[in-house]
PDB file of C-alpha atoms in Angstrom:
ATOM      1  CA  MET A  26     142.445-116.030  -5.022  1.00 39.00           C
ATOM      2  CA  THR A  27     141.958-119.820  -5.095  1.00 40.00           C
ATOM      3  CA  ASP A  28     139.490-121.614  -7.339  1.00 39.00           C
ATOM      4  CA  GLY A  29     135.973-121.361  -5.934  1.00 43.00           C
ATOM      5  CA  GLU A  30     136.868-118.579  -3.493  1.00 43.00           C
ATOM      6  CA  SER A  31     134.288-115.819  -3.366  1.00 47.00           C
ATOM      7  CA  LYS A  32     135.382-112.349  -4.359  1.00 51.00           C
ATOM      8  CA  ARG A  33     135.473-110.199  -1.233  1.00 49.00           C
ATOM      9  CA  PRO A  34     133.515-106.948  -1.528  1.00 54.00           C
ATOM     10  CA  THR A  35     135.695-103.875  -1.684  1.00 51.00           C
ATOM     11  CA  ALA A  36     135.104-101.728   1.377  1.00 48.00           C
ATOM     12  CA  THR A  37     135.480 -97.988   1.249  1.00 50.00           C
ATOM     13  CA  ALA A  38     135.548 -95.343   3.958  1.00 57.00           C
ATOM     14  CA  ARG A  39     131.776 -95.530   3.742  1.00 66.00           C
ATOM     15  CA  GLY A  40     131.573 -99.277   4.290  1.00 94.00           C
ATOM     16  CA  ILE A  41     129.382-101.631   2.292  1.00 97.00           C
ATOM     17  CA  VAL A  42     126.016-103.384   2.564  1.00 98.00           C
ATOM     18  CA  SER A  43     125.425-106.996   1.544  1.00 98.00           C
ATOM     19  CA  LEU A  44     121.813-107.976   0.905  1.00 98.00           C
ATOM     20  CA  VAL A  45     122.073-111.652   1.805  1.00 98.00           C
ATOM     21  CA  GLY A  46     119.618-114.486   1.265  1.00 97.00           C
ATOM     22  CA  ALA A  47     119.557-116.850   4.253  1.00 95.00           C
ATOM     23  CA  GLY A  48     117.917-119.643   2.282  1.00 94.00           C
ATOM     24  CA  PRO A  49     114.918-121.643   3.543  1.00 93.00           C
ATOM     25  CA  GLY A  50     116.318-122.262   7.020  1.00 90.00           C
ATOM     26  CA  ASP A  51     118.910-125.021   7.166  1.00 93.00           C
ATOM     27  CA  PRO A  52     122.331-123.349   7.620  1.00 95.00           C
ATOM     28  CA  GLU A  53     123.845-125.973   5.308  1.00 95.00           C
ATOM     29  CA  LEU A  54     121.799-124.485   2.447  1.00 95.00           C
ATOM     30  CA  LEU A  55     123.534-121.110   2.746  1.00 96.00           C
ATOM     31  CA  THR A  56     125.761-120.185  -0.165  1.00 97.00           C
ATOM     32  CA  VAL A  57     129.500-120.016   0.466  1.00 97.00           C
ATOM     33  CA  ARG A  58     129.428-116.283  -0.168  1.00 98.00           C
ATOM     34  CA  ALA A  59     126.580-115.759   2.326  1.00 98.00           C
ATOM     35  CA  LEU A  60     128.591-117.566   5.000  1.00 98.00           C
ATOM     36  CA  GLN A  61     131.652-115.449   4.262  1.00 98.00           C
ATOM     37  CA  ARG A  62     129.687-112.226   4.501  1.00 98.00           C
ATOM     38  CA  LEU A  63     128.170-113.235   7.837  1.00 98.00           C
ATOM     39  CA  ARG A  64     131.548-114.116   9.291  1.00 98.00           C
ATOM     40  CA  SER A  65     133.086-110.789   8.254  1.00 97.00           C
ATOM     41  CA  ALA A  66     130.124-108.545   9.139  1.00 98.00           C
ATOM     42  CA  ASP A  67     130.190-105.725  11.672  1.00 98.00           C
ATOM     43  CA  LEU A  68     126.394-105.395  11.789  1.00 98.00           C
ATOM     44  CA  VAL A  69     123.622-107.830  10.839  1.00 98.00           C
ATOM     45  CA  LEU A  70     120.020-106.711  10.474  1.00 97.00           C
ATOM     46  CA  TYR A  71     117.824-109.785  10.200  1.00 96.00           C
ATOM     47  CA  ASP A  72     114.170-110.604   9.617  1.00 92.00           C
ATOM     48  CA  GLY A  73     111.914-112.560  11.940  1.00 88.00           C
ATOM     49  CA  LEU A  74     111.842-115.757   9.867  1.00 87.00           C
ATOM     50  CA  THR A  75     115.632-116.036   9.805  1.00 91.00           C
ATOM     51  CA  PRO A  76     116.672-119.006  11.995  1.00 88.00           C
ATOM     52  CA  ASP A  77     118.799-118.331  15.065  1.00 92.00           C
ATOM     53  CA  ALA A  78     121.354-120.857  13.814  1.00 94.00           C
ATOM     54  CA  VAL A  79     121.988-118.741  10.719  1.00 96.00           C
ATOM     55  CA  VAL A  80     122.154-115.452  12.628  1.00 97.00           C
ATOM     56  CA  ALA A  81     124.626-117.022  15.074  1.00 97.00           C
ATOM     57  CA  LEU A  82     127.119-117.519  12.242  1.00 97.00           C
ATOM     58  CA  ALA A  83     127.823-113.771  12.435  1.00 97.00           C
ATOM     59  CA  ALA A  84     129.591-114.294  15.737  1.00 96.00           C
ATOM     60  CA  GLN A  85     131.669-111.087  15.593  1.00 96.00           C
ATOM     61  CA  ALA A  86     128.849-108.775  14.526  1.00 97.00           C
ATOM     62  CA  ASP A  87     126.253-106.715  16.302  1.00 97.00           C
ATOM     63  CA  ARG A  88     123.020-108.576  15.531  1.00 97.00           C
ATOM     64  CA  VAL A  89     119.761-106.647  15.446  1.00 96.00           C
ATOM     65  CA  SER A  90     116.308-108.060  14.734  1.00 94.00           C
ATOM     66  CA  VAL A  91     114.136-105.881  12.511  1.00 92.00           C
ATOM     67  CA  ALA A  92     111.238-108.329  12.629  1.00 85.00           C
ATOM     68  CA  LYS A  93     107.684-107.082  12.386  1.00 73.00           C
ATOM     69  CA  ARG A  94     105.679-108.712  15.155  1.00 56.00           C
ATOM     70  CA  VAL A  95     102.035-108.233  16.080  1.00 44.00           C
ATOM     71  CA  GLY A  96     101.680-106.109  19.207  1.00 44.00           C
ATOM     72  CA  ARG A  97     105.252-104.869  19.169  1.00 52.00           C
ATOM     73  CA  LYS A  98     106.635-101.655  17.740  1.00 57.00           C
ATOM     74  CA  ALA A  99     108.811-102.410  14.750  1.00 72.00           C
ATOM     75  CA  LEU A 100     111.071-100.416  12.505  1.00 82.00           C
ATOM     76  CA  THR A 101     109.453 -99.196   9.315  1.00 89.00           C
ATOM     77  CA  GLN A 102     110.993-100.099   5.972  1.00 91.00           C
ATOM     78  CA  GLN A 103     112.371 -96.576   5.709  1.00 93.00           C
ATOM     79  CA  GLU A 104     113.951 -96.831   9.173  1.00 94.00           C
ATOM     80  CA  VAL A 105     115.603-100.136   8.263  1.00 94.00           C
ATOM     81  CA  SER A 106     117.070 -98.554   5.132  1.00 96.00           C
ATOM     82  CA  GLU A 107     118.237 -95.521   7.093  1.00 96.00           C
ATOM     83  CA  ARG A 108     119.979 -97.741   9.635  1.00 96.00           C
ATOM     84  CA  MET A 109     121.803 -99.647   6.883  1.00 97.00           C
ATOM     85  CA  ILE A 110     122.875 -96.440   5.200  1.00 97.00           C
ATOM     86  CA  ALA A 111     124.093 -94.813   8.425  1.00 96.00           C
ATOM     87  CA  ALA A 112     126.147 -97.868   9.387  1.00 97.00           C
ATOM     88  CA  ALA A 113     127.731 -98.122   5.945  1.00 97.00           C
ATOM     89  CA  LEU A 114     128.568 -94.400   5.916  1.00 96.00           C
ATOM     90  CA  ALA A 115     130.286 -94.973   9.264  1.00 96.00           C
ATOM     91  CA  GLY A 116     132.549 -97.525   7.568  1.00 97.00           C
ATOM     92  CA  ARG A 117     130.865-100.712   8.764  1.00 97.00           C
ATOM     93  CA  ARG A 118     130.302-103.938   6.847  1.00 98.00           C
ATOM     94  CA  VAL A 119     126.549-104.450   7.013  1.00 98.00           C
ATOM     95  CA  VAL A 120     124.637-107.632   6.242  1.00 98.00           C
ATOM     96  CA  ARG A 121     120.920-107.272   5.630  1.00 98.00           C
ATOM     97  CA  LEU A 122     119.848-110.878   6.193  1.00 97.00           C
ATOM     98  CA  LYS A 123     116.584-112.119   4.724  1.00 95.00           C
ATOM     99  CA  SER A 124     114.935-115.518   4.746  1.00 93.00           C
ATOM    100  CA  GLY A 125     115.016-117.180   1.331  1.00 95.00           C
ATOM    101  CA  ASP A 126     116.212-114.871  -1.441  1.00 96.00           C
ATOM    102  CA  PRO A 127     116.377-111.106  -0.861  1.00 96.00           C
ATOM    103  CA  PHE A 128     114.699-110.327  -4.183  1.00 97.00           C
ATOM    104  CA  VAL A 129     111.775-112.784  -3.877  1.00 96.00           C
ATOM    105  CA  LEU A 130     108.979-111.063  -1.928  1.00 92.00           C
ATOM    106  CA  GLY A 131     111.555-109.742   0.517  1.00 88.00           C
ATOM    107  CA  ARG A 132     111.693-106.006  -0.244  1.00 91.00           C
ATOM    108  CA  GLY A 133     115.310-106.402  -1.203  1.00 95.00           C
ATOM    109  CA  GLY A 134     114.620-104.413  -4.337  1.00 96.00           C
ATOM    110  CA  GLU A 135     113.353-101.477  -2.298  1.00 96.00           C
ATOM    111  CA  GLU A 136     116.424-101.557  -0.095  1.00 97.00           C
ATOM    112  CA  ALA A 137     118.738-101.756  -3.103  1.00 98.00           C
ATOM    113  CA  GLN A 138     117.083 -98.658  -4.541  1.00 97.00           C
ATOM    114  CA  ALA A 139     117.484 -96.810  -1.236  1.00 97.00           C
ATOM    115  CA  LEU A 140     121.178 -97.749  -1.041  1.00 97.00           C
ATOM    116  CA  ARG A 141     121.741 -96.700  -4.627  1.00 97.00           C
ATOM    117  CA  ALA A 142     120.043 -93.338  -4.049  1.00 97.00           C
ATOM    118  CA  ALA A 143     122.246 -92.748  -1.013  1.00 96.00           C
ATOM    119  CA  GLY A 144     125.399 -93.606  -2.944  1.00 96.00           C
ATOM    120  CA  VAL A 145     126.230 -96.519  -0.623  1.00 96.00           C
ATOM    121  CA  PRO A 146     128.190 -99.460  -2.098  1.00 97.00           C
ATOM    122  CA  PHE A 147     126.186-102.671  -1.921  1.00 97.00           C
ATOM    123  CA  GLU A 148     125.956-106.169  -3.339  1.00 98.00           C
ATOM    124  CA  VAL A 149     123.258-108.830  -3.582  1.00 98.00           C
ATOM    125  CA  VAL A 150     124.028-112.353  -2.378  1.00 98.00           C
ATOM    126  CA  PRO A 151     121.237-114.590  -3.702  1.00 97.00           C
ATOM    127  CA  GLY A 152     119.741-117.283  -1.508  1.00 97.00           C
ATOM    128  CA  VAL A 153     117.782-120.480  -2.071  1.00 96.00           C
ATOM    129  CA  THR A 154     114.207-119.246  -2.190  1.00 95.00           C
ATOM    130  CA  SER A 155     111.508-121.050  -0.233  1.00 94.00           C
ATOM    131  CA  ALA A 156     109.413-120.880  -3.402  1.00 96.00           C
ATOM    132  CA  THR A 157     111.426-123.800  -4.740  1.00 96.00           C
ATOM    133  CA  ALA A 158     112.908-125.236  -1.528  1.00 94.00           C
ATOM    134  CA  GLY A 159     109.449-125.761   0.001  1.00 94.00           C
ATOM    135  CA  PRO A 160     108.098-127.883  -2.841  1.00 96.00           C
ATOM    136  CA  ALA A 161     111.443-129.708  -3.092  1.00 95.00           C
ATOM    137  CA  ALA A 162     111.227-130.651   0.591  1.00 91.00           C
ATOM    138  CA  ALA A 163     107.969-132.437  -0.226  1.00 92.00           C
ATOM    139  CA  GLY A 164     109.433-134.021  -3.345  1.00 95.00           C
ATOM    140  CA  ILE A 165     107.225-131.877  -5.588  1.00 96.00           C
ATOM    141  CA  PRO A 166     108.681-130.708  -8.924  1.00 97.00           C
ATOM    142  CA  VAL A 167     107.234-127.273  -9.693  1.00 97.00           C
ATOM    143  CA  THR A 168     107.530-128.051 -13.402  1.00 97.00           C
ATOM    144  CA  TYR A 169     107.120-131.424 -15.098  1.00 97.00           C
ATOM    145  CA  ARG A 170     106.944-132.260 -18.771  1.00 96.00           C
ATOM    146  CA  GLY A 171     103.350-132.755 -19.876  1.00 95.00           C
ATOM    147  CA  VAL A 172     101.956-131.632 -16.506  1.00 96.00           C
ATOM    148  CA  ALA A 173     103.161-128.093 -15.793  1.00 95.00           C
ATOM    149  CA  SER A 174     105.474-126.057 -17.987  1.00 94.00           C
ATOM    150  CA  ALA A 175     105.565-123.001 -15.703  1.00 96.00           C
ATOM    151  CA  PHE A 176     105.132-121.946 -12.098  1.00 97.00           C
ATOM    152  CA  VAL A 177     104.028-118.681 -10.520  1.00 97.00           C
ATOM    153  CA  VAL A 178     105.146-117.339  -7.147  1.00 97.00           C
ATOM    154  CA  VAL A 179     102.739-115.044  -5.354  1.00 96.00           C
ATOM    155  CA  SER A 180     102.496-113.451  -1.924  1.00 95.00           C
ATOM    156  CA  GLY A 181      99.594-114.693   0.168  1.00 93.00           C
ATOM    157  CA  HIS A 182     100.015-111.970   2.759  1.00 86.00           C
ATOM    158  CA  GLU A 183      97.194-109.752   1.509  1.00 88.00           C
ATOM    159  CA  ARG A 184      94.099-110.539  -0.507  1.00 91.00           C
ATOM    160  CA  ALA A 185      94.630-107.536  -2.780  1.00 91.00           C
ATOM    161  CA  ALA A 186      98.038-108.921  -3.750  1.00 90.00           C
ATOM    162  CA  TYR A 187      97.084-112.479  -4.663  1.00 94.00           C
ATOM    163  CA  GLU A 188      93.511-112.323  -5.977  1.00 95.00           C
ATOM    164  CA  PRO A 189      94.230-110.565  -9.317  1.00 95.00           C
ATOM    165  CA  VAL A 190      97.108-112.954 -10.005  1.00 94.00           C
ATOM    166  CA  LEU A 191      95.254-116.142  -9.106  1.00 94.00           C
ATOM    167  CA  ALA A 192      92.240-115.130 -11.173  1.00 93.00           C
ATOM    168  CA  SER A 193      94.395-115.026 -14.308  1.00 93.00           C
ATOM    169  CA  ILE A 194      96.377-118.273 -13.967  1.00 93.00           C
ATOM    170  CA  SER A 195      95.676-121.380 -16.039  1.00 90.00           C
ATOM    171  CA  PRO A 196      95.268-124.726 -14.206  1.00 91.00           C
ATOM    172  CA  VAL A 197      98.237-126.103 -16.179  1.00 92.00           C
ATOM    173  CA  THR A 198     100.491-123.800 -14.162  1.00 96.00           C
ATOM    174  CA  THR A 199     101.861-124.612 -10.720  1.00 98.00           C
ATOM    175  CA  ILE A 200     101.062-122.008  -8.071  1.00 98.00           C
ATOM    176  CA  VAL A 201     103.458-121.422  -5.185  1.00 98.00           C
ATOM    177  CA  VAL A 202     102.192-119.125  -2.435  1.00 97.00           C
ATOM    178  CA  LEU A 203     104.549-117.670   0.170  1.00 95.00           C
ATOM    179  CA  MET A 204     103.228-116.269   3.460  1.00 91.00           C
ATOM    180  CA  GLY A 205      99.790-117.709   2.690  1.00 92.00           C
ATOM    181  CA  ILE A 206      98.997-120.143   5.495  1.00 91.00           C
ATOM    182  CA  GLY A 207      96.523-117.802   7.150  1.00 90.00           C
ATOM    183  CA  GLU A 208      94.831-117.077   3.808  1.00 92.00           C
ATOM    184  CA  ARG A 209      94.664-120.625   2.468  1.00 92.00           C
ATOM    185  CA  ALA A 210      90.851-120.879   2.647  1.00 93.00           C
ATOM    186  CA  ARG A 211      90.356-117.684   0.637  1.00 95.00           C
ATOM    187  CA  ILE A 212      93.066-118.708  -1.801  1.00 96.00           C
ATOM    188  CA  ALA A 213      91.300-122.018  -2.427  1.00 95.00           C
ATOM    189  CA  GLN A 214      87.967-120.239  -2.872  1.00 95.00           C
ATOM    190  CA  CYS A 215      89.512-117.770  -5.300  1.00 95.00           C
ATOM    191  CA  LEU A 216      90.924-120.525  -7.488  1.00 96.00           C
ATOM    192  CA  VAL A 217      87.704-122.559  -7.532  1.00 95.00           C
ATOM    193  CA  ALA A 218      85.812-119.396  -8.501  1.00 94.00           C
ATOM    194  CA  ALA A 219      88.340-118.914 -11.335  1.00 94.00           C
ATOM    195  CA  GLY A 220      87.549-122.375 -12.715  1.00 94.00           C
ATOM    196  CA  TRP A 221      90.015-124.651 -10.928  1.00 96.00           C
ATOM    197  CA  LEU A 222      88.519-128.016  -9.950  1.00 96.00           C
ATOM    198  CA  PRO A 223      88.040-128.578  -6.196  1.00 96.00           C
ATOM    199  CA  GLU A 224      89.933-131.871  -6.498  1.00 97.00           C
ATOM    200  CA  THR A 225      93.063-130.121  -7.815  1.00 97.00           C
ATOM    201  CA  PRO A 226      95.999-131.409  -5.710  1.00 97.00           C
ATOM    202  CA  ALA A 227      97.431-129.058  -3.105  1.00 96.00           C
ATOM    203  CA  ALA A 228     100.184-129.195  -0.516  1.00 95.00           C
ATOM    204  CA  VAL A 229     101.448-127.189   2.435  1.00 94.00           C
ATOM    205  CA  VAL A 230     105.062-127.288   3.599  1.00 93.00           C
ATOM    206  CA  VAL A 231     105.858-125.722   6.962  1.00 92.00           C
ATOM    207  CA  ASN A 232     109.409-125.106   8.209  1.00 88.00           C
ATOM    208  CA  ALA A 233     110.955-126.482   5.021  1.00 89.00           C
ATOM    209  CA  SER A 234     114.513-127.747   5.651  1.00 88.00           C
ATOM    210  CA  ARG A 235     114.246-126.844   9.349  1.00 86.00           C
ATOM    211  CA  SER A 236     113.689-128.778  12.528  1.00 83.00           C
ATOM    212  CA  GLY A 237     109.963-129.409  12.787  1.00 83.00           C
ATOM    213  CA  GLU A 238     109.400-129.594   9.035  1.00 88.00           C
ATOM    214  CA  LYS A 239     105.843-130.701   8.258  1.00 90.00           C
ATOM    215  CA  ILE A 240     104.131-131.594   5.007  1.00 91.00           C
ATOM    216  CA  TRP A 241     100.451-131.950   4.197  1.00 91.00           C
ATOM    217  CA  THR A 242      98.921-132.991   0.894  1.00 92.00           C
ATOM    218  CA  GLY A 243      95.280-132.866  -0.120  1.00 93.00           C
ATOM    219  CA  SER A 244      93.162-130.866  -2.537  1.00 95.00           C
ATOM    220  CA  LEU A 245      91.782-127.381  -3.005  1.00 95.00           C
ATOM    221  CA  ALA A 246      88.559-128.628  -1.403  1.00 94.00           C
ATOM    222  CA  THR A 247      90.373-129.576   1.803  1.00 94.00           C
ATOM    223  CA  LEU A 248      93.111-126.931   1.809  1.00 93.00           C
ATOM    224  CA  GLY A 249      91.024-124.369   3.651  1.00 83.00           C
ATOM    225  CA  VAL A 250      89.327-126.697   6.132  1.00 82.00           C
ATOM    226  CA  LYS A 251      92.171-128.906   7.344  1.00 68.00           C
ATOM    227  CA  ASP A 252      93.090-128.001  10.927  1.00 67.00           C
ATOM    228  CA  GLY A 253      96.599-127.764  12.318  1.00 63.00           C
ATOM    229  CA  ILE A 254      98.426-126.691   9.170  1.00 69.00           C
ATOM    230  CA  GLY A 255     100.944-124.332  10.707  1.00 58.00           C
ATOM    231  CA  SER A 256     100.368-120.767  11.836  1.00 59.00           C
ATOM    232  CA  ARG A 257     100.902-117.260  10.508  1.00 60.00           C
ATOM    233  CA  ARG A 258     104.144-117.017  12.484  1.00 65.00           C
ATOM    234  CA  GLN A 259     105.693-120.066  10.841  1.00 73.00           C
ATOM    235  CA  PRO A 260     107.394-120.073   7.437  1.00 78.00           C
ATOM    236  CA  GLY A 261     105.008-121.945   5.158  1.00 89.00           C
ATOM    237  CA  VAL A 262     104.599-122.582   1.442  1.00 95.00           C
ATOM    238  CA  LEU A 263     101.425-123.554  -0.414  1.00 96.00           C
ATOM    239  CA  VAL A 264     101.811-125.574  -3.612  1.00 97.00           C
ATOM    240  CA  ILE A 265      98.786-125.966  -5.867  1.00 98.00           C
ATOM    241  CA  GLY A 266      98.603-127.878  -9.120  1.00 97.00           C
ATOM    242  CA  HIS A 267      98.751-131.334 -10.652  1.00 97.00           C
ATOM    243  CA  VAL A 268     102.481-131.638  -9.900  1.00 97.00           C
ATOM    244  CA  VAL A 269     101.562-132.218  -6.253  1.00 97.00           C
ATOM    245  CA  SER A 270     100.357-135.690  -7.225  1.00 96.00           C
ATOM    246  CA  LEU A 271     103.943-136.446  -8.326  1.00 95.00           C
ATOM    247  CA  ALA A 272     105.403-135.932  -4.830  1.00 92.00           C
ATOM    248  CA  THR A 273     108.150-138.459  -4.156  1.00 88.00           C
ATOM    249  CA  VAL A 274     108.327-138.069  -0.366  1.00 70.00           C
ATOM    250  CA  PRO A 275     106.622-141.197   1.085  1.00 56.00           C
ATOM    251  CA  ASP A 276     103.431-140.658   3.063  1.00 52.00           C
ATOM    252  CA  ALA A 277     103.634-136.876   2.828  1.00 49.00           C
ATOM    253  CA  GLY A 278      99.962-136.593   3.658  1.00 49.00           C
ATOM    254  CA  ASP A 279     100.446-138.191   7.075  1.00 46.00           C
ATOM    255  CA  ARG A 280     103.054-135.846   8.468  1.00 52.00           C
ATOM    256  CA  PHE A 281     100.537-133.535  10.135  1.00 48.00           C
ATOM    257  CA  ARG A 282      98.838-136.363  12.006  1.00 38.00           C
TER     258      ARG A 282
END
C-alpha cells in the first residue's frame, strides 16, 4: 500500500456496504476514499439531493435512486435497509450514497444499526457536511472568537424537530438549519419569540458548491418574507447569528437579484 492510499474494505462471501458521504455537491469535494468506493461498487443506492455528476462516478455499478419525492411512491427506510442487506448477502459491494455526511441528519445511523443487526460487514466513509460547506460557500465562519464560540445544526424539515432546539439556544451561538428553506418564516418567528432580535443577521445558501449556487444575506426580520430564496426541492442551508455579518464573499446579498 502506498502512502495516502485508502485501505480497501475486505469483502466476504456476503459482500460489504459502504455508507458514503457525497459531500455538498461538487464532485471535487468528495474524499479520496468515497471516490474509490464509487468506482469499485456493484450497486449504488443514492438519495435525491445527490448530484448526477457524483452518481455517474460509479460507472460500473447498478445505480438506483431511493429518493423520496412528493406524489411518487418511494421506498421506506426499512425497504432501503433490506435492499442493502440483500445485496451484501449476495456478495455485492454496495454503496449507500448520501448528500453531505451520512451521519448528519441523513439516517446513516439507522442504516448502520440495521446492517449491524443483520450481521452485514459495513463501513462509514464521512463526507463534507453541508452544515459547514454551506456557510463556507458564503464566506461565513460558523465560529469566531468573541462572536460565536459554538454552532448548532438542526433539521428544519419538521416543526416538531426544530422548535424545542431553537427555543433553548443562546443568541451567542450560530444556528445552521438544514432542509429548512420551506420553514424559514416559522424558524424566524420561533427565534424572535425566544428572545432573538429581529435584526440578527441571517443568510441562506442554495446549491452550495454546485452549479447555480446562490447566496442571500439579510436578517431574521426579512428571512421569512424575502421571495425567491430557493425551493423545498433544492439543497439549502440557513445560517443565523452574528457571524453572518463577517461574511467575506463580496456582495453576497445581491446574488438572488
